[in-house]
Short mmCIF file of C-alpha atoms and ligand atoms in Angstrom, two decimals:
data_model
loop_
_atom_site.label_atom_id
_atom_site.label_comp_id
_atom_site.label_asym_id
_atom_site.label_seq_id
_atom_site.Cartn_x
_atom_site.Cartn_y
_atom_site.Cartn_z
CA UNK A 25 4.66 17.34 -17.29
CA UNK A 26 4.68 13.86 -18.10
CA UNK A 27 7.22 13.52 -20.66
CA UNK A 28 5.75 10.10 -22.20
CA UNK A 29 8.43 9.53 -24.84
CA UNK A 30 11.36 9.83 -22.18
CA UNK A 31 9.38 7.52 -20.07
CA UNK A 32 9.11 4.84 -22.62
CA UNK A 33 12.84 5.50 -23.10
CA UNK A 34 13.78 5.12 -19.66
CA UNK A 35 11.67 2.13 -18.85
CA UNK A 36 12.92 0.34 -21.79
CA UNK A 37 16.53 0.90 -20.53
CA UNK A 38 15.27 -0.61 -17.44
CA UNK A 39 13.91 -4.05 -18.79
CA UNK A 40 17.27 -4.80 -20.76
CA UNK A 41 19.56 -3.46 -18.17
CA UNK A 42 17.55 -4.22 -15.08
CA UNK A 43 20.54 -3.28 -12.92
CA UNK A 44 21.15 0.01 -10.82
CA UNK A 45 24.12 0.65 -13.42
CA UNK A 46 21.71 1.06 -16.42
CA UNK A 47 21.12 4.44 -17.64
CA UNK A 48 17.68 4.47 -16.59
CA UNK A 49 18.16 4.35 -12.94
CA UNK A 50 20.81 6.45 -11.24
CA UNK A 51 22.37 4.80 -7.86
CA UNK A 52 22.44 7.19 -5.40
CA UNK A 53 23.25 5.88 -1.90
CA UNK A 54 22.80 2.89 0.72
CA UNK A 55 19.88 2.73 2.98
CA UNK A 56 20.00 0.60 5.85
CA UNK A 57 16.84 -0.96 7.35
CA UNK A 58 16.94 -1.56 10.99
CA UNK A 59 17.13 -5.58 10.77
CA UNK A 60 19.63 -8.15 9.73
CA UNK A 61 20.65 -7.92 6.00
CA UNK A 62 18.62 -4.52 6.01
CA UNK A 63 21.26 -2.85 3.52
CA UNK A 64 19.39 -1.57 0.32
CA UNK A 65 20.85 0.61 -2.52
CA UNK A 66 18.70 3.90 -2.89
CA UNK A 67 18.00 4.17 -6.57
CA UNK A 68 15.94 6.77 -8.80
CA UNK A 69 13.70 5.05 -11.07
CA UNK A 70 11.87 6.99 -13.85
CA UNK A 71 9.15 9.55 -12.25
CA UNK A 72 10.58 8.67 -8.64
CA UNK A 73 13.16 10.38 -6.30
CA UNK A 74 15.62 7.78 -4.99
CA UNK A 75 13.86 4.96 -3.09
CA UNK A 76 14.86 1.89 -1.41
CA UNK A 77 15.11 -1.26 -3.88
CA UNK A 78 14.08 -4.41 -2.72
CA UNK A 79 14.31 -5.86 -6.07
CA UNK A 80 14.99 -4.30 -9.64
CA UNK A 81 13.36 -7.25 -11.51
CA UNK A 82 10.24 -6.61 -11.22
CA UNK A 83 10.71 -3.02 -9.30
CA UNK A 84 9.88 -3.27 -5.86
CA UNK A 85 10.66 0.32 -4.25
CA UNK A 86 10.25 1.13 -0.70
CA UNK A 87 9.47 4.89 0.53
CA UNK A 88 12.28 6.29 2.91
CA UNK A 89 10.47 6.58 6.21
CA UNK A 90 11.24 10.05 6.64
CA UNK A 91 8.95 10.95 3.97
CA UNK A 92 6.02 10.23 6.38
CA UNK A 93 7.08 13.01 8.46
CA UNK A 94 7.26 15.74 5.84
CA UNK A 95 3.15 15.62 5.31
CA UNK A 96 -0.05 13.46 5.52
CA UNK A 97 -0.09 12.87 1.67
CA UNK A 98 2.90 11.04 0.36
CA UNK A 99 4.17 12.51 -2.63
CA UNK A 100 3.92 10.58 -5.98
CA UNK A 101 7.70 10.57 -6.80
CA UNK A 102 8.14 9.01 -3.14
CA UNK A 103 5.16 6.69 -3.34
CA UNK A 104 6.17 2.81 -2.97
CA UNK A 105 6.14 0.42 -5.83
CA UNK A 106 5.38 -3.07 -5.93
CA UNK A 107 5.02 -5.48 -8.90
CA UNK A 108 4.74 -9.58 -8.70
CA UNK A 109 5.86 -10.15 -12.34
CA UNK A 110 8.64 -8.91 -14.19
CA UNK A 111 7.00 -8.18 -17.65
CA UNK A 112 5.84 -4.74 -16.79
CA UNK A 113 4.46 -2.46 -19.45
CA UNK A 114 7.23 -0.49 -21.03
CA UNK A 115 4.76 1.23 -23.49
CA UNK A 116 1.31 2.47 -22.95
CA UNK A 117 -0.84 4.65 -25.09
CA UNK A 118 -3.03 6.44 -22.98
CA UNK A 119 -5.43 7.47 -25.59
CA UNK A 120 -5.61 3.87 -26.86
CA UNK A 121 -5.76 2.26 -23.65
CA UNK A 122 -9.06 0.40 -22.93
CA UNK A 123 -10.97 -0.96 -19.73
CA UNK A 124 -12.93 -3.88 -20.72
CA UNK A 125 -16.01 -4.84 -18.67
CA UNK A 126 -17.19 -8.40 -19.55
CA UNK A 127 -18.59 -11.65 -18.25
CA UNK A 128 -22.05 -11.62 -16.72
CA UNK A 129 -23.03 -8.22 -17.72
CA UNK A 130 -25.81 -7.43 -19.96
CA UNK A 131 -23.88 -4.73 -22.05
CA UNK A 132 -19.99 -5.59 -22.27
CA UNK A 133 -17.90 -2.26 -22.27
CA UNK A 134 -14.78 -1.42 -23.77
CA UNK A 135 -14.02 2.17 -22.10
CA UNK A 136 -11.28 4.72 -22.95
CA UNK A 137 -9.64 6.92 -20.34
CA UNK A 138 -11.70 9.69 -21.95
CA UNK A 139 -15.09 7.77 -21.61
CA UNK A 140 -14.15 7.16 -17.88
CA UNK A 141 -13.19 11.07 -17.57
CA UNK A 142 -16.46 12.36 -19.19
CA UNK A 143 -19.04 9.66 -19.30
CA UNK A 144 -19.10 9.20 -15.42
CA UNK A 145 -19.31 11.50 -12.35
CA UNK A 146 -15.79 11.70 -10.88
CA UNK A 147 -15.18 11.11 -7.35
CA UNK A 148 -11.99 11.94 -5.02
CA UNK A 149 -11.02 10.20 -1.94
CA UNK A 150 -8.11 10.31 0.38
CA UNK A 151 -7.02 6.82 1.07
CA UNK A 152 -3.86 4.76 2.74
CA UNK A 153 -2.43 2.09 0.54
CA UNK A 154 -0.41 -0.70 1.97
CA UNK A 155 1.08 -3.54 0.96
CA UNK A 156 0.08 -6.88 2.94
CA UNK A 157 4.04 -7.59 3.45
CA UNK A 158 4.59 -4.07 4.87
CA UNK A 159 7.10 -4.25 7.82
CA UNK A 160 7.74 -8.05 7.25
CA UNK A 161 11.38 -7.81 7.74
CA UNK A 162 10.83 -7.10 11.30
CA UNK A 163 9.31 -10.60 12.01
CA UNK A 164 11.04 -12.80 14.40
CA UNK A 165 11.43 -15.53 13.39
CA UNK A 166 12.11 -14.16 10.03
CA UNK A 167 9.78 -15.42 7.32
CA UNK A 168 10.37 -15.68 3.52
CA UNK A 169 8.95 -13.13 1.10
CA UNK A 170 10.02 -9.56 0.39
CA UNK A 171 12.27 -8.23 3.47
CA UNK A 172 10.17 -4.81 3.85
CA UNK A 173 10.83 -2.23 6.45
CA UNK A 174 7.93 0.29 7.13
CA UNK A 175 7.85 2.03 3.71
CA UNK A 176 5.43 0.01 1.74
CA UNK A 177 2.70 2.28 2.37
CA UNK A 178 1.62 5.61 1.30
CA UNK A 179 -1.27 8.03 1.57
CA UNK A 180 -2.92 9.82 -1.37
CA UNK A 181 -5.85 11.51 -2.77
CA UNK A 182 -7.19 9.58 -5.52
CA UNK A 183 -9.74 10.65 -8.12
CA UNK A 184 -11.54 8.51 -10.68
CA UNK A 185 -14.87 6.95 -11.15
CA UNK A 186 -16.77 4.52 -8.78
CA UNK A 187 -16.37 0.97 -10.10
CA UNK A 188 -20.13 0.91 -9.13
CA UNK A 189 -21.15 3.39 -11.88
CA UNK A 190 -19.18 1.40 -14.29
CA UNK A 191 -20.71 -2.00 -13.37
CA UNK A 192 -24.18 -0.26 -13.26
CA UNK A 193 -23.57 0.94 -16.80
CA UNK A 194 -22.60 -2.52 -18.38
CA UNK A 195 -25.42 -3.95 -16.22
CA UNK A 196 -24.37 -6.62 -13.72
CA UNK A 197 -26.43 -9.89 -14.35
CA UNK A 198 -28.34 -11.72 -11.35
CA UNK A 199 -26.03 -14.30 -11.30
CA UNK A 200 -22.83 -12.24 -10.39
CA UNK A 201 -20.93 -13.55 -7.27
CA UNK A 202 -17.46 -11.90 -7.88
CA UNK A 203 -15.53 -9.54 -10.32
CA UNK A 204 -12.22 -10.11 -11.15
CA UNK A 205 -9.43 -7.57 -12.23
CA UNK A 206 -6.10 -7.77 -14.25
CA UNK A 207 -3.68 -5.41 -15.61
CA UNK A 208 -1.29 -4.88 -18.53
CA UNK A 209 1.70 -6.53 -16.69
CA UNK A 210 2.33 -10.36 -17.04
CA UNK A 211 4.77 -13.31 -16.21
CA UNK A 212 7.74 -13.72 -17.77
CA UNK A 213 7.34 -17.68 -18.02
CA UNK A 214 4.00 -19.05 -19.21
CA UNK A 215 3.81 -21.25 -16.38
CA UNK A 216 3.58 -18.25 -13.95
CA UNK A 217 0.14 -17.57 -13.53
CA UNK A 218 -1.16 -13.77 -14.69
CA UNK A 219 -1.72 -11.54 -11.59
CA UNK A 220 -5.46 -11.57 -11.17
CA UNK A 221 -7.59 -10.56 -8.23
CA UNK A 222 -11.16 -10.39 -7.38
CA UNK A 223 -13.72 -9.01 -5.16
CA UNK A 224 -17.13 -9.99 -4.06
CA UNK A 225 -19.90 -8.53 -6.04
CA UNK A 226 -21.13 -6.41 -3.17
CA UNK A 227 -17.87 -4.89 -2.31
CA UNK A 228 -17.14 -4.23 -5.91
CA UNK A 229 -20.53 -2.32 -5.82
CA UNK A 230 -20.07 -0.51 -2.52
CA UNK A 231 -19.60 2.82 -4.32
CA UNK A 232 -16.19 3.50 -2.48
CA UNK A 233 -14.12 1.13 -4.67
CA UNK A 234 -12.80 3.48 -7.35
CA UNK A 235 -11.16 3.20 -10.97
CA UNK A 236 -8.48 6.05 -10.13
CA UNK A 237 -6.95 7.87 -12.94
CA UNK A 238 -5.29 10.72 -10.83
CA UNK A 239 -3.25 10.56 -7.56
CA UNK A 240 -2.50 13.73 -5.58
CA UNK A 241 -3.97 15.88 -8.48
CA UNK A 242 -1.50 14.38 -11.20
CA UNK A 243 -1.62 11.22 -13.73
CA UNK A 244 -0.75 8.25 -11.76
CA UNK A 245 2.90 7.48 -11.73
CA UNK A 246 3.80 5.21 -14.42
CA UNK A 247 5.10 2.49 -11.83
CA UNK A 248 1.91 2.77 -9.78
CA UNK A 249 -0.35 1.78 -12.39
CA UNK A 250 -0.74 4.45 -15.07
CA UNK A 251 -3.12 5.21 -16.57
CA UNK A 252 -5.75 3.63 -14.42
CA UNK A 253 -5.83 1.61 -11.40
CA UNK A 254 -8.33 0.21 -8.84
CA UNK A 255 -8.49 1.76 -5.64
CA UNK A 256 -9.99 -0.46 -2.75
CA UNK A 257 -10.28 1.72 0.29
CA UNK A 258 -9.21 -0.02 3.54
CA UNK A 259 -8.31 -3.01 1.91
CA UNK A 260 -4.52 -4.33 1.25
CA UNK A 261 -3.01 -3.09 -1.80
CA UNK A 262 -2.94 -6.51 -3.23
CA UNK A 263 -6.38 -5.85 -4.70
CA UNK A 264 -5.52 -2.39 -6.04
CA UNK A 265 -4.89 -3.56 -9.54
CA UNK A 266 -2.41 -1.45 -11.62
CA UNK A 267 -2.60 -0.73 -15.39
CA UNK A 268 -6.19 -1.88 -14.97
CA UNK A 269 -7.61 -3.24 -18.55
CA UNK A 270 -9.75 -6.20 -17.54
CA UNK A 271 -13.11 -6.26 -15.39
CA UNK A 272 -14.69 -9.59 -15.53
CA UNK A 273 -18.09 -10.20 -13.57
CA UNK A 274 -18.07 -13.81 -12.58
CA UNK A 275 -20.96 -16.20 -11.39
CA UNK A 276 -18.81 -18.07 -9.46
CA UNK A 277 -15.83 -17.47 -6.90
CA UNK A 278 -12.80 -16.75 -8.64
CA UNK A 279 -10.04 -19.45 -7.98
CA UNK A 280 -7.00 -18.19 -9.63
CA UNK A 281 -3.64 -18.39 -7.93
CA UNK A 282 -3.56 -15.11 -6.42
CA UNK A 283 -6.77 -15.55 -4.49
CA UNK A 284 -6.77 -19.23 -3.94
CA UNK A 285 -3.27 -19.93 -3.10
CA UNK A 286 -1.52 -16.37 -2.52
CA UNK A 287 -2.54 -13.47 -0.04
CA UNK A 288 -4.13 -15.89 2.44
CA UNK A 289 -4.05 -15.32 6.01
CA UNK A 290 -4.92 -17.51 9.19
CA UNK A 291 -8.44 -17.77 9.37
CA UNK A 292 -8.68 -16.90 13.31
CA UNK A 293 -9.56 -13.43 14.71
CA UNK A 294 -5.67 -12.49 15.18
CA UNK A 295 -4.69 -13.68 11.75
CA UNK A 296 -1.87 -15.09 13.48
CA UNK A 297 -0.16 -18.66 14.51
CA UNK A 298 2.41 -19.75 17.01
CA UNK A 299 5.81 -18.92 14.86
CA UNK A 300 6.53 -22.10 12.57
CA UNK A 301 3.08 -23.64 13.06
CA UNK A 302 0.78 -23.68 9.92
CA UNK A 303 -2.64 -22.25 10.21
CA UNK A 304 -5.54 -24.94 10.62
CA UNK A 305 -7.17 -22.99 7.86
CA UNK A 306 -6.84 -19.57 5.97
CA UNK A 307 -8.93 -16.86 4.43
CA UNK A 308 -8.20 -14.09 1.86
CA UNK A 309 -6.60 -11.13 3.42
CA UNK A 310 -9.05 -8.06 3.82
CA UNK A 311 -8.96 -4.87 5.44
CA UNK A 312 -5.86 -3.17 7.00
CA UNK A 313 -5.74 -3.54 10.84
CA UNK A 314 -4.88 -0.46 13.34
CA UNK A 315 -1.29 0.87 12.96
CA UNK A 316 0.60 3.98 14.36
CA UNK A 317 4.18 5.23 13.88
CA UNK A 318 6.17 7.87 15.23
CA UNK A 319 7.50 10.01 12.38
CA UNK A 320 9.42 12.75 14.21
CA UNK A 321 12.05 10.65 15.59
CA UNK A 322 13.94 7.56 14.53
CA UNK A 323 14.81 4.61 16.70
CA UNK A 324 17.83 5.34 18.50
CA UNK A 325 17.48 9.50 18.07
CA UNK A 326 19.26 11.57 20.75
CA UNK A 327 16.97 14.57 22.10
CA UNK A 328 17.27 17.14 24.44
CA UNK A 329 16.54 16.39 28.09
CA UNK A 330 14.26 18.29 30.44
CA UNK A 331 12.43 20.41 27.43
CA UNK A 332 9.94 20.32 25.50
CA UNK A 333 10.11 17.47 23.12
CA UNK A 334 7.42 17.63 20.19
CA UNK A 335 6.55 13.98 18.94
CA UNK A 336 4.24 13.69 15.99
CA UNK A 337 3.28 10.58 13.76
CA UNK A 338 0.66 9.09 11.63
CA UNK A 339 -2.10 6.61 12.48
CA UNK A 340 -4.61 4.56 9.95
CA UNK A 341 -6.72 1.73 9.76
CA UNK A 342 -9.17 -0.12 7.33
CA UNK A 343 -11.68 2.49 7.40
CA UNK A 344 -13.25 2.82 10.67
CA UNK A 345 -11.31 5.80 11.48
CA UNK A 346 -8.68 6.41 14.13
CA UNK A 347 -10.36 8.03 17.46
CA UNK A 348 -7.37 7.98 19.98
CA UNK A 349 -3.62 7.94 19.94
CA UNK A 350 -2.00 7.16 22.93
CA UNK A 351 1.95 7.72 23.81
CA UNK A 352 4.13 6.09 26.13
CA UNK A 353 7.54 7.24 27.28
CA UNK A 354 8.53 4.74 29.81
CA UNK A 355 8.00 1.40 27.70
CA UNK A 356 4.51 1.23 27.85
CA UNK A 357 3.80 1.49 31.54
CA UNK A 358 2.22 5.03 31.27
CA UNK A 359 0.36 6.65 28.36
CA UNK A 360 -0.76 10.20 27.49
CA UNK A 361 -3.36 11.20 24.82
CA UNK A 362 -1.99 12.73 21.75
CA UNK A 363 -3.96 15.51 19.88
CA UNK A 364 -5.32 14.39 16.43
CA UNK A 365 -4.60 16.52 13.47
CA UNK A 366 -6.78 17.31 10.51
CA UNK A 367 -9.42 14.56 9.40
CA UNK A 368 -8.88 14.07 5.87
CA UNK A 369 -11.62 11.11 5.94
CA UNK A 370 -11.74 7.87 7.28
CA UNK A 371 -9.32 5.92 5.10
CA UNK A 372 -6.55 8.37 5.28
CA UNK A 373 -3.43 8.82 7.50
CA UNK A 374 -4.18 10.76 10.58
CA UNK A 375 -1.60 13.06 12.08
CA UNK A 376 -0.87 12.96 15.82
CA UNK A 377 1.03 15.43 18.05
CA UNK A 378 2.13 15.37 21.62
CA UNK A 379 4.67 17.17 23.83
CA UNK A 380 6.90 15.09 26.24
CA UNK A 381 9.48 16.28 28.57
CA UNK A 382 12.08 13.59 29.31
CA UNK A 383 14.83 13.52 31.93
CA UNK A 384 18.21 12.34 31.12
CA UNK A 385 18.67 8.77 30.27
CA UNK A 386 17.25 6.19 27.79
CA UNK A 387 13.77 6.01 27.03
CA UNK A 388 11.19 3.58 25.06
CA UNK A 389 8.53 5.64 23.12
CA UNK A 390 5.63 3.82 22.08
CA UNK A 391 2.56 4.78 20.27
CA UNK A 392 -0.82 3.06 20.15
CA UNK A 393 -4.07 3.92 18.06
CA UNK A 394 -7.21 3.09 18.76
CA UNK A 395 -10.28 3.18 15.94
CA UNK A 396 -13.79 4.25 16.30
CA UNK A 397 -15.06 0.61 17.00
CA UNK A 398 -12.26 0.13 19.82
CA UNK A 399 -9.75 -1.82 17.65
CA UNK A 400 -6.04 -1.30 18.58
CA UNK A 401 -2.74 -2.78 18.24
CA UNK A 402 -1.13 -5.75 20.08
CA UNK A 403 2.01 -4.98 22.42
CA UNK A 404 3.55 -8.29 20.99
CA UNK A 405 3.94 -8.92 17.31
CA UNK A 406 1.32 -11.31 15.81
CA UNK A 407 3.31 -13.82 13.44
CA UNK A 408 1.98 -15.49 10.64
CA UNK A 409 3.89 -17.68 7.91
CA UNK A 410 3.81 -15.19 4.96
CA UNK A 411 4.63 -12.30 7.27
CA UNK A 412 1.31 -10.15 6.74
CA UNK A 413 -0.71 -7.54 8.41
CA UNK A 414 2.07 -6.44 11.18
CA UNK A 415 0.65 -3.91 13.48
CA UNK A 416 2.46 -4.45 16.74
CA UNK A 417 2.94 -1.14 19.04
CA UNK A 418 6.10 0.32 17.71
CA UNK A 419 8.86 1.03 20.00
CA UNK A 420 11.31 4.26 19.38
CA UNK A 421 14.02 4.30 21.72
CA UNK A 422 15.73 7.82 22.39
CA UNK A 423 18.48 9.05 24.64
CA UNK A 424 17.92 12.37 26.26
CA UNK A 425 20.72 14.28 27.11
N1 LIG B 530 -0.87 -5.05 -12.20
C1 LIG B 530 -0.58 -5.02 -11.10
N2 LIG B 530 -1.27 -4.59 -10.07
C2 LIG B 530 -0.86 -4.75 -8.72
C3 LIG B 530 0.20 -5.67 -8.62
C4 LIG B 530 0.86 -6.06 -9.60
O1 LIG B 530 1.99 -6.98 -9.22
N3 LIG B 530 0.32 -6.01 -10.74
N4 LIG B 530 0.49 -5.73 -7.11
C5 LIG B 530 -0.39 -5.51 -5.95
C6 LIG B 530 0.05 -5.21 -4.66
S1 LIG B 530 0.71 -6.81 -3.77
C7 LIG B 530 0.42 -3.94 -4.03
S2 LIG B 530 1.04 -4.09 -2.43
C8 LIG B 530 0.00 -2.68 -4.85
C9 LIG B 530 1.21 -1.81 -4.97
O2 LIG B 530 0.89 -0.64 -5.39
P1 LIG B 530 1.79 0.46 -6.12
O3 LIG B 530 3.11 -0.11 -6.81
O4 LIG B 530 1.30 1.48 -6.63
O5 LIG B 530 2.45 0.79 -4.54
O6 LIG B 530 -0.23 -3.25 -6.19
C10 LIG B 530 -1.03 -4.13 -6.42
N5 LIG B 530 -1.52 -4.33 -8.00
MO1 LIG B 531 1.41 -6.22 -1.70
#
């Protein structure tokens, strides 16, 4: 059961204490991410199990990688957390919360959660969620920004109402070009721009973008955007506005800081540049590229030689759907096909499995996924200044003995 009073109390404790020693958070142990300066505290925040802390103010928490081997859906209490601005909501009354739909609409709306639940046909979708900077800590040369391992991603069953249905009810006017979104959190300093994101009007009305009020069959966890967030299937997490309370239909391209200046990638097919070189032009970050991971074994693992080794992992992309996963045991010279698991939809993580027999010695295991339109992953990491969209073919070194 969601205990709102305790949550308020806990999050207030966080705000004033803002350290791992605050009564709101229990320091458990350390985690070590596999790159230089990868030591992180594992801390338990309200509604969460101990997660890897990147920053405590605002909370930025990463999912321990072993969670991705436990099942295809990431449990709510293990789901990563990312905020930009430290003034996060500490008190939300779900009955009083309103989502305003304003701007270039015929009928401005102010919807309660009950209005959303009763006034529209609910939809459900399993979709992966991933921060643009997931895996940033692995870039060489290193780049500025949160030094994340591979835990700023997750996969959940989202339930809510299509943004399209809400926009249709408000009556979008002909002049509409984009729709902007903002939430309850804000900056600590008045000079910091509020976190506002925008989608093109056609994208906002594609029927898939969702105003979600539930995740894996429960209310959204507080830190993941309670009571409602935007779910933008296949797109990087930056668009997935948490604690959503304002939707504004615009007759021009939104040019706020978080669209015009931040979250931009080199405007070329690889979204990459030579390390150290700024891109000639940039564009807004968009859909996920193809990624795959071995989850059953961690880098440096020891396995049994000359016996069946069951490997498994996950793959996902920006919504074309994964069609093949290949695994190599010799550093990428030879590859064998893996068997794909249950298909939970084109936006979901897809499980893969295969069996290998390895002779005694050191082996470089690699995994590569291919989507339904033939897109795959690069052998060498693609570098860009903000360290976004990392999707190199991952390598897991094992010793068989
Ligand atoms: N209100 C609000 N929504 C937000 C953000 C934020 O700072 N504030 N960050 C975005 C970014 S960059 C990411 S990766 C996701 C993180 O979602 P999560 O914390 O539920 O994992 O939320 C997005 N939505
Ligand atoms: Mo993000």
